[in-house]
């Protein structure tokens, strides 16, 4: 069902994560709440305490669709693999919900409950910054940069498959920049699986760890990647990172 949603959006020309655009709503409102509160206590503007609370209410409202779309993106682009950054993000997101709830309940009176409220607003701020930082780390990997080179060498009469495009829609989320967002010990860069098309194709079709057990990488069968696509993908990956 989730993949259907992304397929529909891709057909409409939107082929991007859904969490990133909406995440600005709760993050911006949490930042706003902290600023309203600090101005309220520094300049003794009691009515701004309510502004901080209203910003928190809106942040809480937007937190739910933001988390939901984050889970959708995670299922779709990362196949629901629980990497450390995702676990931390889940913990932080839960923390933000609790903090927002507490802030809304405790901040309902126009009084200066300075210390507790400062702690709550400041912690929410730190937590949303952490969420954004981890999210960017997952998407961009450790360093930015697009691989150069590589095109497909289709035979005459064969429809050329764009290896780079195949990579972008199937592998990029976990192997951006030739690395490995889930398990950094297994980057594409310099992988022995790139030695031959057979080795590569064998692994992509049925990724197994050295001891023969299943790892976290999803298998790409004929139904998701046909033979010419694997070939184009191999040429692209080899050209870019071998
Ligand atoms: C959901 C994340 C994910 C996706 C998507 C993914 N991989 Fe992987 N890949 C991994 C993980 C994790 C490993 C480490 C082995 C394991 O756990 O299965 C890995 C390992 C590899 C390796 C072996 C690296 C080594 O150490 O030798 C190759 C080659 C590879 N992937 C290619 C691909 C290609 C090509 C695609 C796209 C068709 C792809 N992967 C899509 C997560 C992913």
PDB file of C-alpha atoms and ligand atoms in Angstrom:
ATOM      1  CA  UNK A   1       0.000   0.000   0.000  1.00  0.00           C
ATOM      2  CA  UNK A   2       2.804   2.398   0.942  1.00  0.00           C
ATOM      3  CA  UNK A   3       4.751   1.525  -2.205  1.00  0.00           C
ATOM      4  CA  UNK A   4       1.571   2.189  -4.200  1.00  0.00           C
ATOM      5  CA  UNK A   5       1.421   5.682  -2.742  1.00  0.00           C
ATOM      6  CA  UNK A   6       5.026   6.399  -3.758  1.00  0.00           C
ATOM      7  CA  UNK A   7       4.437   4.893  -7.215  1.00  0.00           C
ATOM      8  CA  UNK A   8       1.448   7.192  -7.677  1.00  0.00           C
ATOM      9  CA  UNK A   9       3.425  10.246  -6.577  1.00  0.00           C
ATOM     10  CA  UNK A  10       6.318   9.266  -8.871  1.00  0.00           C
ATOM     11  CA  UNK A  11       3.892   9.120 -11.765  1.00  0.00           C
ATOM     12  CA  UNK A  12       2.851  12.664 -10.877  1.00  0.00           C
ATOM     13  CA  UNK A  13       6.510  13.687 -11.000  1.00  0.00           C
ATOM     14  CA  UNK A  14       7.264  13.671  -7.255  1.00  0.00           C
ATOM     15  CA  UNK A  15       9.939  11.102  -6.513  1.00  0.00           C
ATOM     16  CA  UNK A  16      11.216  12.321  -3.167  1.00  0.00           C
ATOM     17  CA  UNK A  17      10.843  11.542   0.539  1.00  0.00           C
ATOM     18  CA  UNK A  18       7.629  12.902   2.084  1.00  0.00           C
ATOM     19  CA  UNK A  19       8.951  13.446   5.594  1.00  0.00           C
ATOM     20  CA  UNK A  20      11.543  16.093   4.729  1.00  0.00           C
ATOM     21  CA  UNK A  21       9.177  18.840   3.531  1.00  0.00           C
ATOM     22  CA  UNK A  22       6.642  18.533   6.368  1.00  0.00           C
ATOM     23  CA  UNK A  23       9.225  18.203   9.113  1.00  0.00           C
ATOM     24  CA  UNK A  24       9.832  21.956   8.990  1.00  0.00           C
ATOM     25  CA  UNK A  25       6.377  22.511  10.459  1.00  0.00           C
ATOM     26  CA  UNK A  26       6.884  20.942  13.912  1.00  0.00           C
ATOM     27  CA  UNK A  27      10.571  21.895  14.030  1.00  0.00           C
ATOM     28  CA  UNK A  28       9.845  25.536  13.215  1.00  0.00           C
ATOM     29  CA  UNK A  29       7.047  25.680  15.765  1.00  0.00           C
ATOM     30  CA  UNK A  30       9.216  24.163  18.519  1.00  0.00           C
ATOM     31  CA  UNK A  31      11.900  26.752  17.767  1.00  0.00           C
ATOM     32  CA  UNK A  32       9.200  29.449  17.813  1.00  0.00           C
ATOM     33  CA  UNK A  33       7.870  28.234  21.175  1.00  0.00           C
ATOM     34  CA  UNK A  34      11.330  28.496  22.737  1.00  0.00           C
ATOM     35  CA  UNK A  35      11.856  31.999  21.329  1.00  0.00           C
ATOM     36  CA  UNK A  36       8.434  33.226  22.524  1.00  0.00           C
ATOM     37  CA  UNK A  37       9.113  31.829  25.973  1.00  0.00           C
ATOM     38  CA  UNK A  38      12.593  33.330  26.274  1.00  0.00           C
ATOM     39  CA  UNK A  39      11.346  36.735  25.144  1.00  0.00           C
ATOM     40  CA  UNK A  40       8.479  36.437  27.644  1.00  0.00           C
ATOM     41  CA  UNK A  41      10.752  35.850  30.612  1.00  0.00           C
ATOM     42  CA  UNK A  42      13.580  38.159  29.545  1.00  0.00           C
ATOM     43  CA  UNK A  43      11.314  41.123  28.753  1.00  0.00           C
ATOM     44  CA  UNK A  44       8.513  40.281  31.189  1.00  0.00           C
ATOM     45  CA  UNK A  45       5.952  40.001  28.409  1.00  0.00           C
ATOM     46  CA  UNK A  46       3.524  37.611  30.058  1.00  0.00           C
ATOM     47  CA  UNK A  47       1.196  37.291  27.087  1.00  0.00           C
ATOM     48  CA  UNK A  48       4.009  35.751  25.055  1.00  0.00           C
ATOM     49  CA  UNK A  49       3.892  32.766  27.401  1.00  0.00           C
ATOM     50  CA  UNK A  50       0.591  31.923  25.790  1.00  0.00           C
ATOM     51  CA  UNK A  51       2.123  32.392  22.338  1.00  0.00           C
ATOM     52  CA  UNK A  52       4.739  29.793  23.285  1.00  0.00           C
ATOM     53  CA  UNK A  53       1.994  27.419  24.361  1.00  0.00           C
ATOM     54  CA  UNK A  54       0.014  27.970  21.173  1.00  0.00           C
ATOM     55  CA  UNK A  55       3.111  27.277  19.090  1.00  0.00           C
ATOM     56  CA  UNK A  56       3.575  24.047  21.064  1.00  0.00           C
ATOM     57  CA  UNK A  57      -0.011  23.003  20.389  1.00  0.00           C
ATOM     58  CA  UNK A  58       0.499  23.484  16.651  1.00  0.00           C
ATOM     59  CA  UNK A  59       3.836  21.657  16.854  1.00  0.00           C
ATOM     60  CA  UNK A  60       2.081  18.707  18.487  1.00  0.00           C
ATOM     61  CA  UNK A  61      -0.631  18.712  15.812  1.00  0.00           C
ATOM     62  CA  UNK A  62       1.959  18.641  13.031  1.00  0.00           C
ATOM     63  CA  UNK A  63       4.179  16.115  14.806  1.00  0.00           C
ATOM     64  CA  UNK A  64       1.744  13.286  14.050  1.00  0.00           C
ATOM     65  CA  UNK A  65       1.642  13.506  10.233  1.00  0.00           C
ATOM     66  CA  UNK A  66       5.387  14.203  10.274  1.00  0.00           C
ATOM     67  CA  UNK A  67       6.112  11.019  12.218  1.00  0.00           C
ATOM     68  CA  UNK A  68       3.690   9.018  10.075  1.00  0.00           C
ATOM     69  CA  UNK A  69       5.320  10.162   6.825  1.00  0.00           C
ATOM     70  CA  UNK A  70       8.735   9.492   8.360  1.00  0.00           C
ATOM     71  CA  UNK A  71       7.674   5.908   9.007  1.00  0.00           C
ATOM     72  CA  UNK A  72       6.351   5.671   5.407  1.00  0.00           C
ATOM     73  CA  UNK A  73       9.681   6.961   4.002  1.00  0.00           C
ATOM     74  CA  UNK A  74      11.589   4.563   6.223  1.00  0.00           C
ATOM     75  CA  UNK A  75       9.511   1.580   5.068  1.00  0.00           C
ATOM     76  CA  UNK A  76       9.775   2.612   1.432  1.00  0.00           C
ATOM     77  CA  UNK A  77      13.349   3.871   1.050  1.00  0.00           C
ATOM     78  CA  UNK A  78      15.052   1.775   3.776  1.00  0.00           C
ATOM     79  CA  UNK A  79      12.793  -1.271   3.672  1.00  0.00           C
ATOM     80  CA  UNK A  80      12.062  -0.859   7.375  1.00  0.00           C
ATOM     81  CA  UNK A  81      15.620  -1.741   8.374  1.00  0.00           C
ATOM     82  CA  UNK A  82      16.192  -0.585  11.959  1.00  0.00           C
ATOM     83  CA  UNK A  83      19.569   1.129  11.741  1.00  0.00           C
ATOM     84  CA  UNK A  84      20.959   2.951  14.802  1.00  0.00           C
ATOM     85  CA  UNK A  85      20.074   6.435  13.533  1.00  0.00           C
ATOM     86  CA  UNK A  86      16.436   5.362  13.059  1.00  0.00           C
ATOM     87  CA  UNK A  87      16.266   3.918  16.573  1.00  0.00           C
ATOM     88  CA  UNK A  88      17.595   7.160  18.027  1.00  0.00           C
ATOM     89  CA  UNK A  89      15.149   9.167  15.897  1.00  0.00           C
ATOM     90  CA  UNK A  90      12.235   7.088  17.183  1.00  0.00           C
ATOM     91  CA  UNK A  91      13.342   7.687  20.773  1.00  0.00           C
ATOM     92  CA  UNK A  92      13.775  11.413  20.190  1.00  0.00           C
ATOM     93  CA  UNK A  93      10.402  11.697  18.428  1.00  0.00           C
ATOM     94  CA  UNK A  94       8.713  10.010  21.399  1.00  0.00           C
ATOM     95  CA  UNK A  95      10.556  12.395  23.717  1.00  0.00           C
ATOM     96  CA  UNK A  96       9.386  15.421  21.747  1.00  0.00           C
ATOM     97  CA  UNK A  97       5.752  14.268  21.968  1.00  0.00           C
ATOM     98  CA  UNK A  98       6.029  13.890  25.747  1.00  0.00           C
ATOM     99  CA  UNK A  99       7.772  17.258  26.143  1.00  0.00           C
ATOM    100  CA  UNK A 100       5.215  19.048  23.976  1.00  0.00           C
ATOM    101  CA  UNK A 101       2.367  17.460  25.934  1.00  0.00           C
ATOM    102  CA  UNK A 102       3.964  18.443  29.241  1.00  0.00           C
ATOM    103  CA  UNK A 103       4.640  21.979  28.006  1.00  0.00           C
ATOM    104  CA  UNK A 104       1.045  22.405  26.865  1.00  0.00           C
ATOM    105  CA  UNK A 105      -0.385  21.185  30.176  1.00  0.00           C
ATOM    106  CA  UNK A 106       2.021  23.051  32.469  1.00  0.00           C
ATOM    107  CA  UNK A 107       2.151  26.209  30.369  1.00  0.00           C
ATOM    108  CA  UNK A 108      -1.581  26.817  30.415  1.00  0.00           C
ATOM    109  CA  UNK A 109      -1.552  29.565  33.044  1.00  0.00           C
ATOM    110  CA  UNK A 110      -0.095  32.959  32.350  1.00  0.00           C
ATOM    111  CA  UNK A 111       2.425  32.684  35.140  1.00  0.00           C
ATOM    112  CA  UNK A 112       6.164  32.549  34.972  1.00  0.00           C
ATOM    113  CA  UNK A 113       6.978  28.953  35.906  1.00  0.00           C
ATOM    114  CA  UNK A 114      10.370  29.767  34.664  1.00  0.00           C
ATOM    115  CA  UNK A 115      12.668  26.907  35.448  1.00  0.00           C
ATOM    116  CA  UNK A 116      10.507  23.938  34.466  1.00  0.00           C
ATOM    117  CA  UNK A 117       9.145  25.589  31.396  1.00  0.00           C
ATOM    118  CA  UNK A 118      12.601  26.686  30.269  1.00  0.00           C
ATOM    119  CA  UNK A 119      13.834  23.119  30.637  1.00  0.00           C
ATOM    120  CA  UNK A 120      10.868  21.731  28.683  1.00  0.00           C
ATOM    121  CA  UNK A 121      11.119  24.232  25.821  1.00  0.00           C
ATOM    122  CA  UNK A 122      14.902  23.952  25.655  1.00  0.00           C
ATOM    123  CA  UNK A 123      14.873  20.141  25.656  1.00  0.00           C
ATOM    124  CA  UNK A 124      12.239  20.088  22.910  1.00  0.00           C
ATOM    125  CA  UNK A 125      14.481  22.392  20.896  1.00  0.00           C
ATOM    126  CA  UNK A 126      17.538  20.181  21.398  1.00  0.00           C
ATOM    127  CA  UNK A 127      15.519  17.072  20.502  1.00  0.00           C
ATOM    128  CA  UNK A 128      14.164  18.486  17.227  1.00  0.00           C
ATOM    129  CA  UNK A 129      17.642  19.684  16.243  1.00  0.00           C
ATOM    130  CA  UNK A 130      18.918  16.160  16.892  1.00  0.00           C
ATOM    131  CA  UNK A 131      16.103  14.709  14.775  1.00  0.00           C
ATOM    132  CA  UNK A 132      16.975  16.992  11.868  1.00  0.00           C
ATOM    133  CA  UNK A 133      20.677  16.314  12.184  1.00  0.00           C
ATOM    134  CA  UNK A 134      20.195  12.533  12.184  1.00  0.00           C
ATOM    135  CA  UNK A 135      17.752  12.700   9.292  1.00  0.00           C
ATOM    136  CA  UNK A 136      20.177  14.691   7.163  1.00  0.00           C
ATOM    137  CA  UNK A 137      22.920  12.223   8.053  1.00  0.00           C
ATOM    138  CA  UNK A 138      20.792   9.311   6.837  1.00  0.00           C
ATOM    139  CA  UNK A 139      19.886  10.990   3.560  1.00  0.00           C
ATOM    140  CA  UNK A 140      23.220  12.536   2.653  1.00  0.00           C
ATOM    141  CA  UNK A 141      25.601  10.009   4.162  1.00  0.00           C
ATOM    142  CA  UNK A 142      28.802  11.260   5.656  1.00  0.00           C
ATOM    143  CA  UNK A 143      29.768  13.451   2.738  1.00  0.00           C
ATOM    144  CA  UNK A 144      27.934  14.957  -0.185  1.00  0.00           C
ATOM    145  CA  UNK A 145      28.911  14.323  -3.761  1.00  0.00           C
ATOM    146  CA  UNK A 146      27.533  12.698  -6.851  1.00  0.00           C
ATOM    147  CA  UNK A 147      29.463   9.886  -8.440  1.00  0.00           C
ATOM    148  CA  UNK A 148      30.858  10.681 -11.832  1.00  0.00           C
ATOM    149  CA  UNK A 149      31.066   8.617 -14.996  1.00  0.00           C
ATOM    150  CA  UNK A 150      29.445   5.422 -16.144  1.00  0.00           C
ATOM    151  CA  UNK A 151      26.748   4.940 -18.703  1.00  0.00           C
ATOM    152  CA  UNK A 152      25.157   1.776 -19.956  1.00  0.00           C
ATOM    153  CA  UNK A 153      26.557  -0.063 -22.941  1.00  0.00           C
ATOM    154  CA  UNK A 154      23.404  -1.438 -24.495  1.00  0.00           C
ATOM    155  CA  UNK A 155      23.676  -3.702 -27.494  1.00  0.00           C
ATOM    156  CA  UNK A 156      22.079  -2.520 -30.750  1.00  0.00           C
ATOM    157  CA  UNK A 157      18.386  -3.262 -30.645  1.00  0.00           C
ATOM    158  CA  UNK A 158      18.378  -3.452 -26.855  1.00  0.00           C
ATOM    159  CA  UNK A 159      16.546  -0.725 -24.998  1.00  0.00           C
ATOM    160  CA  UNK A 160      19.249   1.022 -22.989  1.00  0.00           C
ATOM    161  CA  UNK A 161      18.738   0.977 -19.243  1.00  0.00           C
ATOM    162  CA  UNK A 162      20.094   3.898 -17.288  1.00  0.00           C
ATOM    163  CA  UNK A 163      22.233   2.331 -14.542  1.00  0.00           C
ATOM    164  CA  UNK A 164      22.381   5.578 -12.640  1.00  0.00           C
ATOM    165  CA  UNK A 165      18.598   5.828 -12.542  1.00  0.00           C
ATOM    166  CA  UNK A 166      18.290   2.196 -11.434  1.00  0.00           C
ATOM    167  CA  UNK A 167      20.783   2.940  -8.678  1.00  0.00           C
ATOM    168  CA  UNK A 168      18.979   6.109  -7.630  1.00  0.00           C
ATOM    169  CA  UNK A 169      15.645   4.395  -7.184  1.00  0.00           C
ATOM    170  CA  UNK A 170      16.834   1.096  -5.659  1.00  0.00           C
ATOM    171  CA  UNK A 171      20.173   1.486  -3.925  1.00  0.00           C
ATOM    172  CA  UNK A 172      20.869   5.175  -3.302  1.00  0.00           C
ATOM    173  CA  UNK A 173      18.953   5.376  -0.024  1.00  0.00           C
ATOM    174  CA  UNK A 174      21.303   2.886   1.661  1.00  0.00           C
ATOM    175  CA  UNK A 175      24.414   3.194  -0.505  1.00  0.00           C
ATOM    176  CA  UNK A 176      24.562   6.936  -1.149  1.00  0.00           C
ATOM    177  CA  UNK A 177      28.022   8.042  -2.261  1.00  0.00           C
ATOM    178  CA  UNK A 178      29.170   4.414  -2.424  1.00  0.00           C
ATOM    179  CA  UNK A 179      28.879   3.987   1.349  1.00  0.00           C
ATOM    180  CA  UNK A 180      26.445   2.066   3.504  1.00  0.00           C
ATOM    181  CA  UNK A 181      24.017   4.018   5.696  1.00  0.00           C
ATOM    182  CA  UNK A 182      22.857   0.918   7.550  1.00  0.00           C
ATOM    183  CA  UNK A 183      26.067  -0.975   8.110  1.00  0.00           C
ATOM    184  CA  UNK A 184      29.111   1.202   7.377  1.00  0.00           C
ATOM    185  CA  UNK A 185      31.373  -1.878   7.448  1.00  0.00           C
ATOM    186  CA  UNK A 186      29.931  -2.948   4.062  1.00  0.00           C
ATOM    187  CA  UNK A 187      30.306  -0.062   1.623  1.00  0.00           C
ATOM    188  CA  UNK A 188      29.901  -0.464  -2.123  1.00  0.00           C
ATOM    189  CA  UNK A 189      33.172   1.345  -2.617  1.00  0.00           C
ATOM    190  CA  UNK A 190      35.833  -1.294  -3.179  1.00  0.00           C
ATOM    191  CA  UNK A 191      33.452  -4.219  -2.562  1.00  0.00           C
ATOM    192  CA  UNK A 192      34.682  -7.640  -3.712  1.00  0.00           C
ATOM    193  CA  UNK A 193      31.195  -8.232  -5.085  1.00  0.00           C
ATOM    194  CA  UNK A 194      32.068  -5.860  -7.912  1.00  0.00           C
ATOM    195  CA  UNK A 195      34.723  -8.250  -9.283  1.00  0.00           C
ATOM    196  CA  UNK A 196      32.408  -9.616 -11.977  1.00  0.00           C
ATOM    197  CA  UNK A 197      28.844  -9.238 -13.170  1.00  0.00           C
ATOM    198  CA  UNK A 198      28.140 -12.775 -11.925  1.00  0.00           C
ATOM    199  CA  UNK A 199      29.384 -12.011  -8.402  1.00  0.00           C
ATOM    200  CA  UNK A 200      27.446  -8.757  -8.352  1.00  0.00           C
ATOM    201  CA  UNK A 201      24.246 -10.158  -9.745  1.00  0.00           C
ATOM    202  CA  UNK A 202      24.435 -13.182  -7.429  1.00  0.00           C
ATOM    203  CA  UNK A 203      24.717 -10.907  -4.416  1.00  0.00           C
ATOM    204  CA  UNK A 204      22.016  -8.458  -5.440  1.00  0.00           C
ATOM    205  CA  UNK A 205      19.582 -11.288  -6.167  1.00  0.00           C
ATOM    206  CA  UNK A 206      20.324 -13.011  -2.864  1.00  0.00           C
ATOM    207  CA  UNK A 207      22.383 -10.912  -0.468  1.00  0.00           C
ATOM    208  CA  UNK A 208      23.929 -13.146   2.173  1.00  0.00           C
ATOM    209  CA  UNK A 209      26.492 -12.369   4.842  1.00  0.00           C
ATOM    210  CA  UNK A 210      29.875 -14.152   4.811  1.00  0.00           C
ATOM    211  CA  UNK A 211      28.591 -16.848   7.171  1.00  0.00           C
ATOM    212  CA  UNK A 212      25.636 -17.567   4.853  1.00  0.00           C
ATOM    213  CA  UNK A 213      23.054 -15.860   7.068  1.00  0.00           C
ATOM    214  CA  UNK A 214      20.698 -13.153   5.860  1.00  0.00           C
ATOM    215  CA  UNK A 215      21.806  -9.574   6.472  1.00  0.00           C
ATOM    216  CA  UNK A 216      19.801  -6.378   6.362  1.00  0.00           C
ATOM    217  CA  UNK A 217      19.971  -5.768   2.621  1.00  0.00           C
ATOM    218  CA  UNK A 218      16.735  -6.613   0.816  1.00  0.00           C
ATOM    219  CA  UNK A 219      16.952  -9.129  -2.065  1.00  0.00           C
ATOM    220  CA  UNK A 220      16.226  -7.808  -5.555  1.00  0.00           C
ATOM    221  CA  UNK A 221      14.586 -10.602  -7.546  1.00  0.00           C
ATOM    222  CA  UNK A 222      13.697 -10.700 -11.251  1.00  0.00           C
ATOM    223  CA  UNK A 223      10.367  -9.114 -10.397  1.00  0.00           C
ATOM    224  CA  UNK A 224      11.975  -5.921  -9.148  1.00  0.00           C
ATOM    225  CA  UNK A 225      15.150  -5.774 -11.297  1.00  0.00           C
ATOM    226  CA  UNK A 226      15.324  -7.505 -14.641  1.00  0.00           C
ATOM    227  CA  UNK A 227      18.608  -8.818 -16.021  1.00  0.00           C
ATOM    228  CA  UNK A 228      19.390  -5.773 -18.251  1.00  0.00           C
ATOM    229  CA  UNK A 229      18.770  -3.495 -15.271  1.00  0.00           C
ATOM    230  CA  UNK A 230      21.237  -5.448 -13.121  1.00  0.00           C
ATOM    231  CA  UNK A 231      23.785  -5.270 -15.932  1.00  0.00           C
ATOM    232  CA  UNK A 232      23.399  -1.509 -16.362  1.00  0.00           C
ATOM    233  CA  UNK A 233      23.503  -1.116 -12.601  1.00  0.00           C
ATOM    234  CA  UNK A 234      26.727  -3.120 -12.429  1.00  0.00           C
ATOM    235  CA  UNK A 235      28.407  -0.971 -15.063  1.00  0.00           C
ATOM    236  CA  UNK A 236      27.325   2.175 -13.306  1.00  0.00           C
ATOM    237  CA  UNK A 237      28.414   1.052  -9.829  1.00  0.00           C
ATOM    238  CA  UNK A 238      31.709  -0.333 -11.101  1.00  0.00           C
ATOM    239  CA  UNK A 239      32.467   2.837 -13.031  1.00  0.00           C
ATOM    240  CA  UNK A 240      31.626   5.024 -10.073  1.00  0.00           C
ATOM    241  CA  UNK A 241      33.180   3.158  -7.149  1.00  0.00           C
ATOM    242  CA  UNK A 242      35.533   0.403  -8.141  1.00  0.00           C
TER     243      UNK A 242
HETATM  244  C1  LIG B   1      17.760  -1.211   2.811  1.00  0.00           C
HETATM  245  C2  LIG B   1      19.125  -0.863   2.568  1.00  0.00           C
HETATM  246  C3  LIG B   1      19.821  -1.397   1.352  1.00  0.00           C
HETATM  247  C4  LIG B   1      19.434  -1.276   0.045  1.00  0.00           C
HETATM  248  C5  LIG B   1      18.173  -0.626  -0.497  1.00  0.00           C
HETATM  249  C6  LIG B   1      20.491  -1.858  -0.737  1.00  0.00           C
HETATM  250  N1  LIG B   1      21.481  -2.337   0.074  1.00  0.00           N
HETATM  251 FE1  LIG B   1      23.219  -3.203  -0.513  1.00  0.00          FE
HETATM  252  N2  LIG B   1      23.711  -3.535   1.423  1.00  0.00           N
HETATM  253  C7  LIG B   1      22.959  -3.177   2.500  1.00  0.00           C
HETATM  254  C8  LIG B   1      23.538  -3.755   3.698  1.00  0.00           C
HETATM  255  C9  LIG B   1      23.008  -3.581   5.107  1.00  0.00           C
HETATM  256  C10 LIG B   1      24.688  -4.472   3.302  1.00  0.00           C
HETATM  257  C11 LIG B   1      25.615  -5.312   4.181  1.00  0.00           C
HETATM  258  C12 LIG B   1      25.248  -6.766   4.016  1.00  0.00           C
HETATM  259  C13 LIG B   1      23.895  -7.096   4.593  1.00  0.00           C
HETATM  260  O1  LIG B   1      23.604  -6.738   5.750  1.00  0.00           O
HETATM  261  O2  LIG B   1      23.089  -7.717   3.864  1.00  0.00           O
HETATM  262  C14 LIG B   1      24.772  -4.296   1.854  1.00  0.00           C
HETATM  263  C15 LIG B   1      25.786  -4.821   1.078  1.00  0.00           C
HETATM  264  C16 LIG B   1      25.921  -4.630  -0.279  1.00  0.00           C
HETATM  265  C17 LIG B   1      27.026  -5.094  -1.088  1.00  0.00           C
HETATM  266  C18 LIG B   1      28.263  -5.836  -0.571  1.00  0.00           C
HETATM  267  C19 LIG B   1      29.231  -4.879   0.075  1.00  0.00           C
HETATM  268  C20 LIG B   1      30.486  -5.596   0.589  1.00  0.00           C
HETATM  269  O3  LIG B   1      30.848  -5.402   1.739  1.00  0.00           O
HETATM  270  O4  LIG B   1      31.101  -6.318  -0.189  1.00  0.00           O
HETATM  271  C21 LIG B   1      26.755  -4.765  -2.383  1.00  0.00           C
HETATM  272  C22 LIG B   1      27.619  -5.045  -3.600  1.00  0.00           C
HETATM  273  C23 LIG B   1      25.467  -4.097  -2.386  1.00  0.00           C
HETATM  274  N3  LIG B   1      24.984  -4.012  -1.097  1.00  0.00           N
HETATM  275  C24 LIG B   1      24.827  -3.620  -3.508  1.00  0.00           C
HETATM  276  C25 LIG B   1      23.545  -3.072  -3.509  1.00  0.00           C
HETATM  277  C26 LIG B   1      22.845  -2.697  -4.719  1.00  0.00           C
HETATM  278  C27 LIG B   1      23.412  -2.793  -6.121  1.00  0.00           C
HETATM  279  C28 LIG B   1      21.629  -2.224  -4.332  1.00  0.00           C
HETATM  280  C29 LIG B   1      20.490  -1.759  -5.216  1.00  0.00           C
HETATM  281  C30 LIG B   1      19.983  -2.707  -6.168  1.00  0.00           C
HETATM  282  C31 LIG B   1      21.568  -2.308  -2.881  1.00  0.00           C
HETATM  283  N4  LIG B   1      22.747  -2.829  -2.428  1.00  0.00           N
HETATM  284  C32 LIG B   1      20.484  -1.899  -2.110  1.00  0.00           C
HETATM  285  C33 LIG B   1      21.822  -2.415   2.499  1.00  0.00           C
HETATM  286  C34 LIG B   1      21.099  -2.078   1.357  1.00  0.00           C
END
